[in-house]
XYZ file of C-alpha atoms in Angstrom:
785
model
C -0.048 0.185 -0.080
C 1.466 3.441 -1.031
C 0.764 6.578 1.071
C 1.577 9.986 -0.482
C 1.826 12.868 1.912
C 1.578 16.652 1.357
C 4.970 18.568 1.887
C 4.613 22.209 1.250
C 7.261 25.040 0.658
C 7.291 27.060 3.851
C 10.123 29.511 3.461
C 12.525 30.291 0.771
C 16.094 31.719 1.765
C 17.468 33.064 -1.658
C 16.871 35.247 -4.583
C 17.937 34.580 -8.260
C 16.763 37.994 -10.118
C 19.380 38.738 -12.487
C 17.812 42.107 -13.259
C 14.675 44.293 -13.751
C 12.983 41.772 -15.618
C 12.680 39.488 -12.739
C 11.427 42.010 -10.090
C 7.798 43.271 -9.841
C 5.386 44.867 -7.275
C 1.757 45.018 -7.030
C 0.736 48.763 -6.584
C -2.656 47.682 -4.660
C -1.082 45.227 -2.154
C 2.516 46.199 -2.065
C 3.355 42.529 -2.652
C 7.061 42.165 -4.071
C 7.547 39.148 -6.654
C 11.050 37.639 -7.505
C 12.409 34.475 -8.573
C 14.263 31.932 -6.276
C 15.328 28.916 -8.431
C 11.993 27.783 -10.038
C 9.557 29.164 -7.714
C 8.154 32.805 -7.545
C 8.273 34.206 -4.009
C 5.581 36.894 -2.862
C 6.829 39.099 -0.244
C 4.819 41.347 2.117
C 7.599 43.733 3.131
C 5.571 45.505 5.737
C 4.829 42.120 7.508
C 8.228 40.894 6.968
C 6.748 37.807 5.550
C 6.788 35.548 2.648
C 3.094 35.310 1.635
C 3.514 32.340 -0.409
C 5.749 30.794 -3.364
C 4.411 29.755 -6.785
C 6.180 26.870 -8.438
C 7.333 28.545 -11.638
C 9.994 30.969 -12.701
C 10.746 34.693 -13.114
C 8.183 37.216 -12.371
C 8.170 40.603 -14.144
C 5.213 42.778 -13.849
C 1.740 42.888 -12.138
C -1.381 43.850 -13.745
C -4.636 43.882 -11.671
C -5.206 40.497 -10.370
C -2.707 38.664 -12.435
C 1.019 38.614 -12.952
C 3.221 36.662 -15.426
C 6.520 34.964 -15.280
C 8.589 32.957 -17.403
C 11.127 29.920 -17.506
C 14.708 29.858 -17.994
C 15.213 26.090 -18.662
C 17.008 26.002 -21.879
C 15.535 23.690 -24.589
C 12.906 22.212 -22.209
C 9.453 23.655 -22.885
C 10.103 27.347 -21.946
C 6.790 29.120 -21.246
C 5.049 32.367 -20.186
C 2.558 31.571 -17.353
C -0.140 33.764 -15.875
C -1.071 33.419 -12.382
C -4.188 34.631 -10.395
C -2.318 36.015 -7.409
C -5.054 35.915 -4.929
C -6.012 32.457 -5.730
C -2.625 31.165 -6.404
C -3.616 29.466 -9.575
C -2.136 29.380 -13.006
C -4.582 30.777 -15.636
C -2.511 30.705 -18.646
C 0.332 28.903 -20.148
C 1.957 30.184 -23.450
C 4.555 28.085 -25.178
C 6.153 29.241 -28.332
C 9.732 29.937 -27.566
C 12.259 27.131 -28.295
C 15.267 28.140 -26.030
C 14.156 30.280 -23.339
C 12.250 33.598 -22.619
C 14.587 36.737 -22.321
C 12.026 39.059 -20.904
C 8.395 39.716 -21.086
C 5.824 42.647 -20.349
C 1.972 43.021 -19.664
C 0.331 45.963 -21.733
C -1.160 48.509 -19.358
C -4.700 47.550 -20.720
C -4.082 43.979 -19.661
C -5.046 42.354 -23.089
C -1.576 41.600 -24.272
C 1.685 40.132 -23.278
C 4.826 40.588 -25.159
C 7.752 37.945 -24.756
C 11.130 38.164 -26.356
C 13.048 34.819 -26.701
C 16.797 34.060 -26.236
C 19.344 34.941 -29.011
C 19.124 31.481 -30.403
C 15.471 32.188 -30.581
C 15.201 35.849 -31.683
C 11.495 35.778 -31.729
C 9.221 38.543 -30.428
C 5.857 37.226 -29.939
C 2.641 39.343 -28.839
C -0.163 37.297 -27.226
C -3.499 37.784 -26.294
C -3.167 35.651 -23.459
C -6.749 34.992 -22.409
C -7.367 33.402 -25.711
C -3.778 31.606 -25.596
C -2.776 32.980 -29.043
C 0.010 34.877 -30.859
C -1.334 37.858 -32.682
C 1.669 39.356 -33.805
C 5.218 38.165 -34.161
C 8.686 39.047 -35.635
C 12.424 38.426 -35.471
C 15.050 40.690 -33.656
C 18.543 40.749 -34.684
C 20.348 41.836 -31.477
C 20.523 40.593 -27.939
C 17.344 42.009 -26.036
C 17.510 42.416 -22.254
C 14.524 44.676 -21.377
C 11.025 45.467 -22.789
C 8.437 47.944 -21.819
C 4.956 48.801 -23.030
C 3.730 52.463 -23.578
C 1.265 53.946 -21.513
C -1.624 53.551 -24.165
C -0.597 50.002 -25.156
C -0.331 51.187 -28.728
C 3.527 50.156 -28.916
C 6.326 48.704 -26.857
C 10.147 49.195 -26.911
C 12.898 46.618 -26.676
C 16.441 47.513 -25.622
C 19.648 45.420 -25.601
C 23.158 45.427 -27.122
C 23.331 48.704 -29.579
C 19.721 48.178 -29.749
C 16.555 50.315 -29.068
C 13.362 49.376 -31.145
C 9.735 50.606 -31.246
C 7.239 47.888 -32.047
C 3.732 49.057 -33.296
C 0.502 47.148 -32.861
C -2.337 47.351 -35.362
C -5.254 46.778 -32.965
C -7.501 46.315 -36.072
C -5.516 43.367 -37.574
C -4.594 41.817 -34.050
C -8.100 41.514 -33.174
C -8.278 38.725 -35.671
C -8.365 35.649 -33.338
C -6.830 33.023 -35.930
C -4.056 35.042 -37.727
C -0.637 35.835 -36.609
C 0.284 39.093 -38.336
C 3.646 40.678 -38.935
C 5.039 42.913 -36.205
C 6.017 46.094 -37.470
C 9.431 47.505 -35.894
C 11.163 50.544 -36.187
C 14.801 51.306 -34.655
C 15.382 54.321 -32.428
C 17.516 56.933 -33.760
C 20.591 56.839 -31.676
C 22.962 59.094 -33.127
C 26.450 59.143 -31.621
C 25.351 56.649 -28.879
C 24.634 53.735 -31.469
C 27.465 51.734 -29.995
C 26.297 51.437 -26.443
C 24.864 48.642 -24.598
C 21.226 49.760 -23.350
C 20.664 47.828 -19.881
C 17.306 48.776 -19.414
C 14.135 50.719 -20.893
C 10.943 52.186 -19.665
C 8.191 53.836 -21.237
C 6.921 57.331 -19.700
C 3.716 57.624 -17.757
C 1.389 60.510 -17.105
C 2.686 63.783 -18.614
C 5.678 62.020 -20.069
C 3.751 59.310 -21.798
C 5.125 60.114 -25.225
C 8.805 59.866 -23.958
C 10.858 56.564 -23.625
C 13.645 56.353 -21.308
C 16.735 54.326 -21.373
C 19.869 53.582 -19.470
C 23.244 52.432 -20.952
C 25.702 50.262 -19.355
C 28.180 53.233 -19.610
C 26.350 55.346 -17.266
C 23.746 57.529 -19.485
C 20.150 58.069 -18.846
C 18.704 58.793 -22.220
C 15.203 60.159 -23.264
C 13.582 59.370 -26.744
C 10.904 61.705 -27.994
C 7.640 60.447 -29.626
C 9.635 60.534 -32.927
C 11.947 57.829 -31.773
C 14.771 60.488 -31.639
C 17.287 60.603 -28.733
C 16.319 63.996 -27.525
C 18.460 64.556 -24.635
C 20.643 62.340 -22.072
C 22.325 62.835 -18.780
C 25.550 61.334 -17.024
C 24.806 59.450 -13.965
C 28.358 59.895 -12.844
C 28.811 56.414 -11.507
C 32.137 54.540 -10.741
C 31.385 51.649 -13.114
C 28.148 50.675 -14.758
C 24.457 51.454 -14.738
C 22.031 48.478 -14.810
C 18.450 49.158 -14.406
C 15.645 51.779 -13.885
C 12.117 52.387 -12.730
C 9.943 55.097 -14.091
C 6.730 56.626 -12.789
C 5.032 59.991 -13.733
C 7.094 61.879 -11.073
C 10.239 60.042 -10.487
C 12.900 58.107 -12.411
C 15.241 55.899 -10.292
C 18.612 54.499 -11.592
C 20.363 51.609 -10.324
C 23.918 51.755 -10.637
C 26.995 50.122 -9.514
C 28.533 50.184 -5.728
C 25.087 50.375 -4.394
C 24.284 53.634 -6.004
C 20.778 54.414 -6.836
C 20.050 58.056 -8.299
C 16.541 59.969 -8.600
C 15.708 62.223 -11.520
C 12.810 64.155 -12.809
C 11.230 62.631 -16.003
C 10.337 66.116 -17.039
C 13.669 67.386 -17.464
C 16.110 64.769 -16.255
C 17.055 67.138 -13.512
C 18.972 65.221 -10.790
C 17.152 65.066 -7.603
C 19.038 62.988 -5.166
C 21.104 59.820 -4.196
C 19.440 57.158 -2.075
C 21.172 55.545 0.687
C 23.327 52.429 -0.089
C 22.882 49.045 1.482
C 25.222 47.275 3.982
C 29.017 47.195 3.002
C 30.403 43.956 1.585
C 32.047 42.069 4.511
C 29.719 43.668 7.117
C 29.354 41.780 10.487
C 25.624 41.053 10.335
C 25.310 39.947 13.952
C 26.752 43.291 15.146
C 24.354 45.406 13.148
C 21.884 46.037 15.646
C 21.089 49.813 15.353
C 19.845 51.393 12.308
C 22.638 54.165 12.513
C 25.374 51.603 11.746
C 23.915 51.113 8.318
C 25.002 54.811 7.338
C 28.386 54.727 9.019
C 30.518 52.556 7.027
C 34.152 53.305 6.653
C 34.946 55.557 3.386
C 37.042 52.692 1.751
C 33.958 50.295 2.131
C 32.741 48.704 -1.118
C 29.193 48.023 -1.856
C 27.264 45.421 -3.957
C 25.953 46.558 -7.307
C 22.344 47.402 -7.707
C 20.820 45.005 -10.504
C 17.339 45.733 -10.100
C 14.920 48.475 -8.991
C 11.145 48.801 -8.805
C 8.867 51.636 -7.271
C 5.546 51.249 -5.579
C 3.969 54.804 -6.039
C 1.210 53.954 -3.806
C 3.191 53.114 -0.606
C 6.116 55.041 -1.819
C 8.248 52.065 -1.365
C 11.642 51.563 -3.547
C 12.702 47.962 -3.959
C 16.146 47.168 -4.820
C 17.999 43.963 -5.348
C 21.763 43.926 -5.202
C 24.333 41.634 -6.812
C 25.381 39.901 -3.660
C 21.773 38.533 -3.519
C 20.397 40.928 -1.065
C 17.065 42.672 -1.042
C 16.076 45.846 0.277
C 12.666 47.844 0.624
C 13.345 51.623 0.970
C 10.600 54.203 2.378
C 11.222 56.988 0.104
C 8.434 59.505 1.241
C 10.454 62.505 1.445
C 13.161 62.801 -1.348
C 14.012 66.214 -0.531
C 16.072 64.925 2.267
C 17.547 61.373 1.305
C 18.890 61.115 4.937
C 15.196 60.694 5.901
C 14.765 57.553 3.743
C 14.230 54.497 5.953
C 14.745 50.818 5.342
C 11.595 49.134 5.519
C 12.708 45.497 4.842
C 15.998 43.779 3.843
C 17.338 40.352 3.711
C 20.835 38.743 2.868
C 21.268 35.336 0.920
C 23.946 33.359 -0.463
C 25.363 34.666 -3.767
C 26.314 31.554 -5.429
C 26.304 27.628 -5.157
C 25.070 26.457 -1.661
C 27.020 23.226 -1.109
C 25.931 21.959 2.120
C 24.362 22.279 5.502
C 24.372 21.134 8.913
C 21.286 20.945 11.540
C 22.837 18.336 14.001
C 24.660 18.852 17.283
C 23.858 22.660 17.559
C 23.799 22.567 21.238
C 24.697 26.368 21.752
C 22.299 27.411 19.123
C 18.657 28.301 19.579
C 16.049 26.104 18.236
C 15.238 26.245 14.441
C 18.892 27.185 13.458
C 21.102 25.679 11.074
C 24.332 26.169 9.093
C 24.927 26.398 5.451
C 28.067 26.948 3.496
C 28.571 28.003 -0.203
C 30.962 28.964 -2.942
C 30.783 32.529 -1.923
C 33.296 31.646 0.851
C 30.809 32.204 3.674
C 29.444 29.909 6.387
C 25.875 31.329 7.613
C 23.937 30.742 10.613
C 20.214 30.699 9.784
C 17.144 30.412 12.293
C 13.699 29.645 10.888
C 12.041 30.220 14.120
C 12.345 33.927 15.006
C 10.801 33.566 18.305
C 13.792 31.962 19.784
C 16.451 34.538 18.566
C 18.224 36.374 21.315
C 20.203 38.965 19.533
C 18.227 40.102 16.385
C 20.060 42.117 13.764
C 18.657 44.809 11.632
C 19.825 43.536 8.151
C 17.926 40.057 8.125
C 15.157 38.400 10.030
C 16.694 34.874 9.269
C 20.312 35.229 8.902
C 21.879 35.552 12.351
C 25.614 35.368 11.629
C 27.907 35.195 8.762
C 31.552 33.682 8.781
C 33.811 35.128 6.155
C 36.626 32.575 5.711
C 38.790 35.276 3.836
C 39.138 38.999 3.078
C 38.497 38.468 -0.680
C 35.052 40.465 -0.786
C 34.771 39.837 -4.584
C 33.567 36.112 -4.133
C 30.584 37.707 -2.148
C 29.279 39.054 -5.541
C 27.108 37.081 -8.207
C 29.642 37.954 -11.065
C 27.686 35.707 -13.626
C 24.600 37.875 -13.157
C 26.402 41.153 -13.421
C 28.322 40.055 -16.738
C 24.954 38.988 -18.346
C 24.168 42.696 -17.972
C 27.159 44.039 -19.799
C 27.732 44.169 -23.579
C 29.655 41.526 -25.081
C 29.768 38.827 -22.104
C 28.539 35.557 -22.696
C 28.102 34.315 -18.866
C 31.150 31.835 -19.324
C 33.195 34.600 -17.706
C 31.025 34.298 -14.696
C 31.291 30.525 -14.684
C 35.083 30.660 -14.862
C 35.148 32.984 -11.910
C 33.071 30.796 -9.858
C 35.413 27.803 -10.681
C 38.475 29.968 -9.426
C 36.994 30.595 -5.938
C 37.965 28.709 -3.145
C 34.466 28.227 -1.603
C 33.329 26.143 1.371
C 32.393 22.693 0.139
C 31.135 20.840 3.373
C 30.268 21.350 7.125
C 30.094 19.085 10.162
C 29.299 19.944 13.798
C 30.938 17.937 16.553
C 28.755 15.718 18.611
C 29.264 17.716 21.800
C 28.282 21.001 19.712
C 31.694 22.594 20.597
C 33.152 22.796 17.219
C 32.378 23.463 13.443
C 34.519 21.766 11.106
C 34.480 23.012 7.418
C 36.336 22.052 4.119
C 36.783 24.201 1.139
C 37.587 23.542 -2.485
C 41.325 24.156 -2.028
C 41.593 21.291 0.605
C 41.778 23.788 3.627
C 40.467 22.478 6.901
C 39.023 25.017 9.230
C 37.847 24.559 12.775
C 35.584 27.119 14.587
C 34.316 27.424 18.006
C 30.608 26.959 17.469
C 29.830 29.255 20.474
C 31.853 32.324 19.613
C 32.469 31.387 15.896
C 36.007 31.968 16.090
C 38.515 30.155 14.069
C 40.739 28.024 16.042
C 42.513 25.960 13.305
C 43.262 26.358 9.698
C 45.288 23.686 8.020
C 46.037 22.555 4.302
C 44.747 19.129 4.907
C 44.384 17.878 1.291
C 45.713 18.647 -2.442
C 42.146 19.268 -3.694
C 38.652 20.048 -2.545
C 37.208 18.261 0.729
C 34.158 16.428 -0.200
C 33.178 15.028 3.209
C 33.706 15.597 7.000
C 32.515 13.312 9.546
C 32.835 13.060 13.515
C 32.737 9.657 15.284
C 29.784 9.032 17.460
C 30.202 9.591 21.206
C 29.490 5.970 22.186
C 32.382 4.690 20.687
C 34.553 6.362 23.277
C 36.742 8.179 20.338
C 36.809 11.694 19.329
C 37.655 11.422 15.634
C 37.191 13.639 12.553
C 37.676 11.920 9.163
C 38.160 14.256 6.041
C 37.838 12.754 2.675
C 38.817 14.529 -0.340
C 38.959 14.364 -4.312
C 42.589 13.527 -3.922
C 41.427 10.067 -2.892
C 42.756 10.213 0.607
C 40.985 9.999 4.108
C 42.635 11.831 7.052
C 41.675 10.674 10.547
C 42.171 13.389 13.052
C 42.077 13.049 16.841
C 39.652 15.850 17.833
C 40.289 15.281 21.412
C 44.002 16.176 20.850
C 43.926 19.316 18.938
C 42.973 17.323 15.576
C 46.384 15.727 15.356
C 46.863 13.126 12.575
C 45.933 9.479 13.406
C 46.214 7.885 10.129
C 45.882 8.395 6.472
C 43.802 5.904 4.329
C 44.511 5.518 0.529
C 42.612 2.476 -0.562
C 40.321 4.594 -2.800
C 41.446 4.943 -6.460
C 39.192 8.116 -7.086
C 37.358 10.885 -5.386
C 35.953 9.978 -2.104
C 32.157 11.120 -1.887
C 31.167 9.984 1.652
C 32.631 8.841 4.938
C 30.402 7.685 7.840
C 31.237 6.129 11.211
C 28.654 3.311 12.063
C 30.125 0.533 14.239
C 32.877 0.674 11.443
C 34.155 3.498 9.413
C 32.512 3.176 6.063
C 33.564 5.062 2.869
C 32.400 5.144 -0.596
C 33.495 6.903 -3.836
C 33.651 7.654 -7.523
C 35.796 4.317 -7.808
C 32.551 2.268 -7.469
C 33.942 0.961 -4.103
C 32.497 0.767 -0.579
C 35.440 0.182 2.079
C 34.536 -1.011 5.608
C 37.253 -0.563 8.267
C 37.319 -1.322 12.135
C 39.691 0.605 14.516
C 41.871 -1.460 16.829
C 44.208 -0.048 19.502
C 47.791 -1.180 18.770
C 51.327 -0.233 20.330
C 51.699 2.229 17.664
C 48.249 3.763 18.458
C 44.783 3.728 16.777
C 44.937 2.046 13.416
C 42.013 1.603 11.080
C 42.290 -1.915 9.054
C 39.989 -2.779 6.103
C 37.659 -5.561 6.808
C 35.340 -5.349 3.706
C 35.494 -4.210 0.263
C 32.558 -4.019 -1.959
C 32.594 -3.220 -5.726
C 29.662 -2.009 -7.563
C 29.129 -1.382 -11.376
C 28.017 2.249 -10.816
C 29.612 5.625 -9.160
C 28.566 5.997 -5.571
C 27.801 9.667 -4.710
C 26.557 9.741 -1.185
C 25.872 7.598 1.830
C 24.028 7.731 5.039
C 23.512 5.550 8.111
C 20.305 4.766 9.970
C 20.206 5.387 13.902
C 20.437 1.980 14.756
C 23.811 1.740 12.683
C 22.904 -1.515 11.011
C 22.452 -0.385 7.439
C 24.229 2.121 5.307
C 22.223 3.688 2.507
C 24.308 4.578 -0.679
C 23.116 6.940 -3.388
C 24.148 5.613 -6.897
C 24.480 6.779 -10.305
C 22.046 4.507 -11.755
C 19.247 6.141 -9.458
C 19.176 3.331 -7.203
C 19.631 3.392 -3.377
C 21.517 0.205 -1.984
C 21.464 -0.764 1.582
C 24.732 -2.393 2.887
C 25.008 -3.990 6.466
C 27.915 -3.107 8.588
C 28.458 -6.500 9.849
C 29.642 -8.158 6.554
C 29.113 -5.401 3.848
C 26.459 -7.300 2.048
C 23.984 -5.457 0.027
C 20.617 -6.142 1.682
C 18.018 -4.281 -0.464
C 18.011 -1.992 -3.664
C 15.220 -0.022 -4.918
C 14.715 3.111 -7.264
C 15.478 6.298 -5.639
C 14.085 8.541 -8.093
C 10.615 9.143 -9.629
C 12.124 10.004 -12.965
C 13.851 8.242 -15.633
C 16.937 10.647 -16.072
C 19.804 11.907 -14.054
C 21.602 10.309 -11.139
C 21.207 10.455 -7.367
C 23.359 13.223 -5.835
C 22.359 13.062 -2.004
C 20.763 10.722 0.504
C 19.580 11.619 4.072
C 17.783 9.597 6.530
C 15.470 11.110 8.872
C 16.454 11.261 12.729
C 14.046 8.128 13.457
C 15.299 6.051 10.600
C 11.796 5.801 9.044
C 12.411 7.757 5.969
C 14.986 8.643 3.523
C 15.231 11.623 1.262
C 17.088 11.569 -2.068
C 17.879 14.266 -4.508
C 18.414 13.590 -8.087
C 20.119 15.545 -10.829
C 16.853 16.160 -12.617
C 16.360 18.606 -9.504
C 13.740 16.762 -7.723
C 13.719 15.754 -4.147
C 11.868 12.298 -3.069
C 11.029 10.967 0.358
C 10.831 7.290 0.505
C 9.761 4.721 3.297
C 13.170 3.538 4.161
C 12.182 -0.285 4.542
C 9.657 -0.669 1.839
C 10.999 1.808 -0.670
C 7.791 3.300 -1.413
C 7.780 7.014 -2.475
C 5.729 8.990 -0.019
C 6.424 12.578 -1.263
C 8.071 14.257 -4.138
C 9.012 18.101 -4.363
C 10.526 20.308 -7.012
C 11.569 23.977 -7.170
C 15.103 24.257 -7.475
C 16.446 25.521 -10.743
C 19.835 23.632 -10.298
C 21.001 20.319 -8.864
C 20.152 19.886 -5.007
C 23.506 19.779 -3.437
C 22.315 19.166 0.348
C 19.331 17.630 2.097
C 18.643 17.256 5.814
C 15.818 16.629 8.166
C 15.382 19.198 11.045
C 15.896 17.963 14.454
C 12.202 18.241 15.443
C 11.239 16.229 12.488
C 9.050 18.894 10.987
C 10.943 20.378 8.163
C 13.165 18.973 5.285
C 15.941 21.725 4.313
C 17.299 21.484 0.816
C 20.221 23.743 -0.696
C 21.230 24.026 -4.346
C 23.424 25.197 -6.869
C 20.919 27.974 -7.558
C 22.039 29.776 -4.302
C 18.945 29.148 -2.658
C 17.809 27.415 0.428
C 14.179 25.899 0.823
C 12.662 25.083 4.039
C 9.707 22.441 3.408
C 7.053 21.739 5.991
C 6.386 18.016 6.121
C 2.982 16.721 6.682
C 1.852 16.189 10.312
C 1.644 12.244 9.715
C 5.185 12.160 8.760
C 6.127 14.230 11.713
C 4.003 12.051 14.242
C 5.557 8.741 12.587
C 8.977 9.814 13.048
C 8.408 11.335 16.676
C 6.865 8.090 17.656
C 9.835 6.118 16.448
C 12.441 8.295 18.086
C 10.398 7.723 21.452
C 10.739 3.994 20.875
C 14.342 4.201 20.004
C 15.344 6.247 23.027
C 15.211 3.859 25.927
C 16.983 0.909 24.438
C 19.484 3.154 22.960
C 20.228 4.640 26.456
C 20.500 1.160 28.038
C 22.671 0.042 25.316
C 25.116 2.926 25.606
C 25.383 2.300 29.413
C 25.983 -1.468 28.922
C 28.692 -0.752 26.445
C 30.500 1.837 28.643
C 32.905 -0.398 30.111
C 33.905 -1.850 26.702
C 34.632 1.896 25.574
C 38.105 1.593 27.093
C 39.010 -1.134 24.238
C 39.315 1.392 21.505
C 37.330 -0.401 18.787
C 34.411 0.582 16.389
C 33.362 -3.111 15.767
C 32.926 -6.473 17.820
C 34.336 -8.391 14.907
C 37.951 -9.384 14.680
C 39.716 -7.547 11.689
C 39.709 -9.687 8.399
C 39.699 -8.703 4.645
C 36.968 -9.743 2.534
C 36.638 -8.939 -1.259
C 33.406 -9.145 -2.662
C 32.535 -9.727 -6.127
C 30.889 -7.393 -8.575
C 26.771 -7.041 -8.920
C 26.477 -10.320 -10.651
C 23.103 -12.082 -11.155
C 23.938 -14.815 -8.751
C 25.026 -12.377 -5.992
C 21.815 -10.350 -6.329
C 19.665 -13.604 -6.005
C 21.765 -14.851 -2.907
C 21.151 -11.426 -1.457
C 17.382 -11.383 -2.029
C 17.255 -14.902 -0.601
C 18.887 -13.589 2.446
C 16.531 -10.584 2.843
C 13.304 -12.520 2.150
C 14.045 -15.631 4.599
C 13.393 -14.123 8.022
C 10.062 -13.081 7.090
C 8.874 -16.541 7.028
C 9.818 -16.841 10.758
C 7.652 -15.776 13.532
C 7.166 -12.379 14.858
C 9.483 -12.730 17.698
C 12.302 -14.089 15.716
C 12.025 -11.053 13.279
C 12.574 -8.551 16.145
C 15.664 -10.663 17.257
C 17.106 -11.340 13.898
C 16.390 -8.152 12.087
C 15.108 -5.393 14.267
C 12.327 -4.557 11.645
C 9.401 -4.764 13.773
C 9.941 -1.417 15.628
C 9.859 0.464 12.255
C 6.233 -0.589 11.399
C 3.601 1.928 11.280
C 1.166 2.114 14.086
C -1.447 3.132 11.633
C -1.454 0.010 9.809
C -3.702 -3.132 10.326
C -2.778 -5.013 13.652
C -2.589 -8.213 11.737
C 1.098 -9.307 11.958
C 1.122 -10.493 8.400
C -0.048 -7.185 6.876
C 2.306 -5.247 9.166
C 5.181 -7.123 7.871
C 4.149 -6.806 4.229
C 4.003 -2.858 4.797
C 7.435 -2.735 6.677
C 9.328 -4.907 4.191
C 7.753 -4.326 1.024
C 7.559 -7.904 0.322
C 4.257 -9.258 -1.223
């Protein structure tokens, strides 16, 4: 019997808006819409609350009750989707572009949507979205980064690389439902500015409805008149580039580099004021507890670049997005004195790939806390339960502390999104810059909650005091990136830290003796993807091998000796051990999850770990009770399975890149996922799942405590296994081996219920909601008909 439980996206910690085309506000409600991976976040700045998230892609504008968004999935059915905001329902889906949608805009009368495809597509389509038809279309010859409709909906303007073009709608012809008419386009007369890259465009409103305003990356604010002639322009006087603008009938806001936003009059382009800048790069978030600190940074401080701005004329709020993935909402009611501009809302997020997170062992942290690390060279402490936060800072409601592992503030910036706004860049520069960063690759908190260990992409191991977040150790442990860290369990009587790397080595360190080296293991012939302590030390890697090792105390000291070696036909990407430490679950390239017993290394079960037919398993994580296992696949989906039956109980999606980390919260209420899209998603598990996991935890606690007390005298004999060391080399995945293992798995279930408890320990994992009939319960627990 299969049970499917509801898992909802409760909180999104991240933003992936590359420019003005991915930021919008609703002038009626003040809601701010922006993308985070493949979801649209609707933020209420006044209440400091994420009102909801829609599973889709980038929002661009609002119109009455609806707003639109579009997908950036290259080559996979890109679409323009229209959502009913109040009901959270998709009301239209328009698919015509082949490779992706660069930008879209609603017509002010709400009748049309214009969409511009990527350079490979080169199409400009005008949709009657209520009838789901293209009424006009044409091709464009230049890269387009922005589009804006005129106030009367009679034309729209596109802007891009050496490109400003006016497109006119023939309402008589476009009213024909079943015909797509050619779209008439005429280039703007650029004059001496014809070689500029036009970053953004906005048609005038109110008294200036006949004007069109553009901004160039070189720092010019330009105005075109009703004859498409470049009438006048003004220098913004910025240090680097200008990226975005927002135009109303009274104000023009220009977003520029170094956190600069300047305001101008649309009537004559007269300069009005410069708005306050956000936090400086490298700011100590935890110490920012007073608003005055935001305006008292040192003169040589550097600020993130502004990449998107949108103005809400009803509330007089200016929302800004910066290229360190921070969001600010400024209250700008009195522009005559910009010093009176107040910060209504702000949030700071990771600016690049989030590689790992840690929720366990945080003894000194408030409930609801977890840690994450990223390619932006930071380790960040978050809290999703704001009621338990002791020291609240003024910069972010969720972010409590940032550890900057070096002084290179450039790594804090999303260089890829910045490059896409400049002329002549393809985005590859940003990818190369990302590869050259060090970046923190993995995290682990010690069992006593005292230390935080982190490994970066250059092989450097760092140890921080978790209480003070002070670095106490920094050592070059490996020649290449550290892929996994693992502390030994307290009941072993050992305080060990294992570090595994792409250089094929495992270093075992003694955490009780200043992390001195105990032993280096070099059996693996390729990258080591996971190391776990479960009675033995178990490791797996890209060499398709799983090694089991026991620790023995000798005259020379502690020595790990290989006892079992299992070879598979597929690459092994991740591994986790269930709470009783009987089984290790391995996530494999063939999308399978394989269970191995630590006693003899044999495979005890195999089932499919993804609902799709593409991709590979990237991460596997068992919940604290051992009832369920979460798996992320390279197709960007996350699934939760019953640990013993292999039944899929929930599936989630929303990240736009691969999911690099999955963790269940300690209270069994949430699943937290991190991704290469720089976002952190907090998923609320259904109450049924939470209740079952908590019941299982309650059942596990007493016998676990009793067993630890019985084993306490044996801890003096420093060994992680009761077996004597021996070396066993197992054959590959042959058909004969699989048949033997299946026989071993199925045989015990023919015995009595009492013998099952004794031999397999499976009975405690049975659901209390199932039939009391022993046979039915066993079928549910084992998945064997």
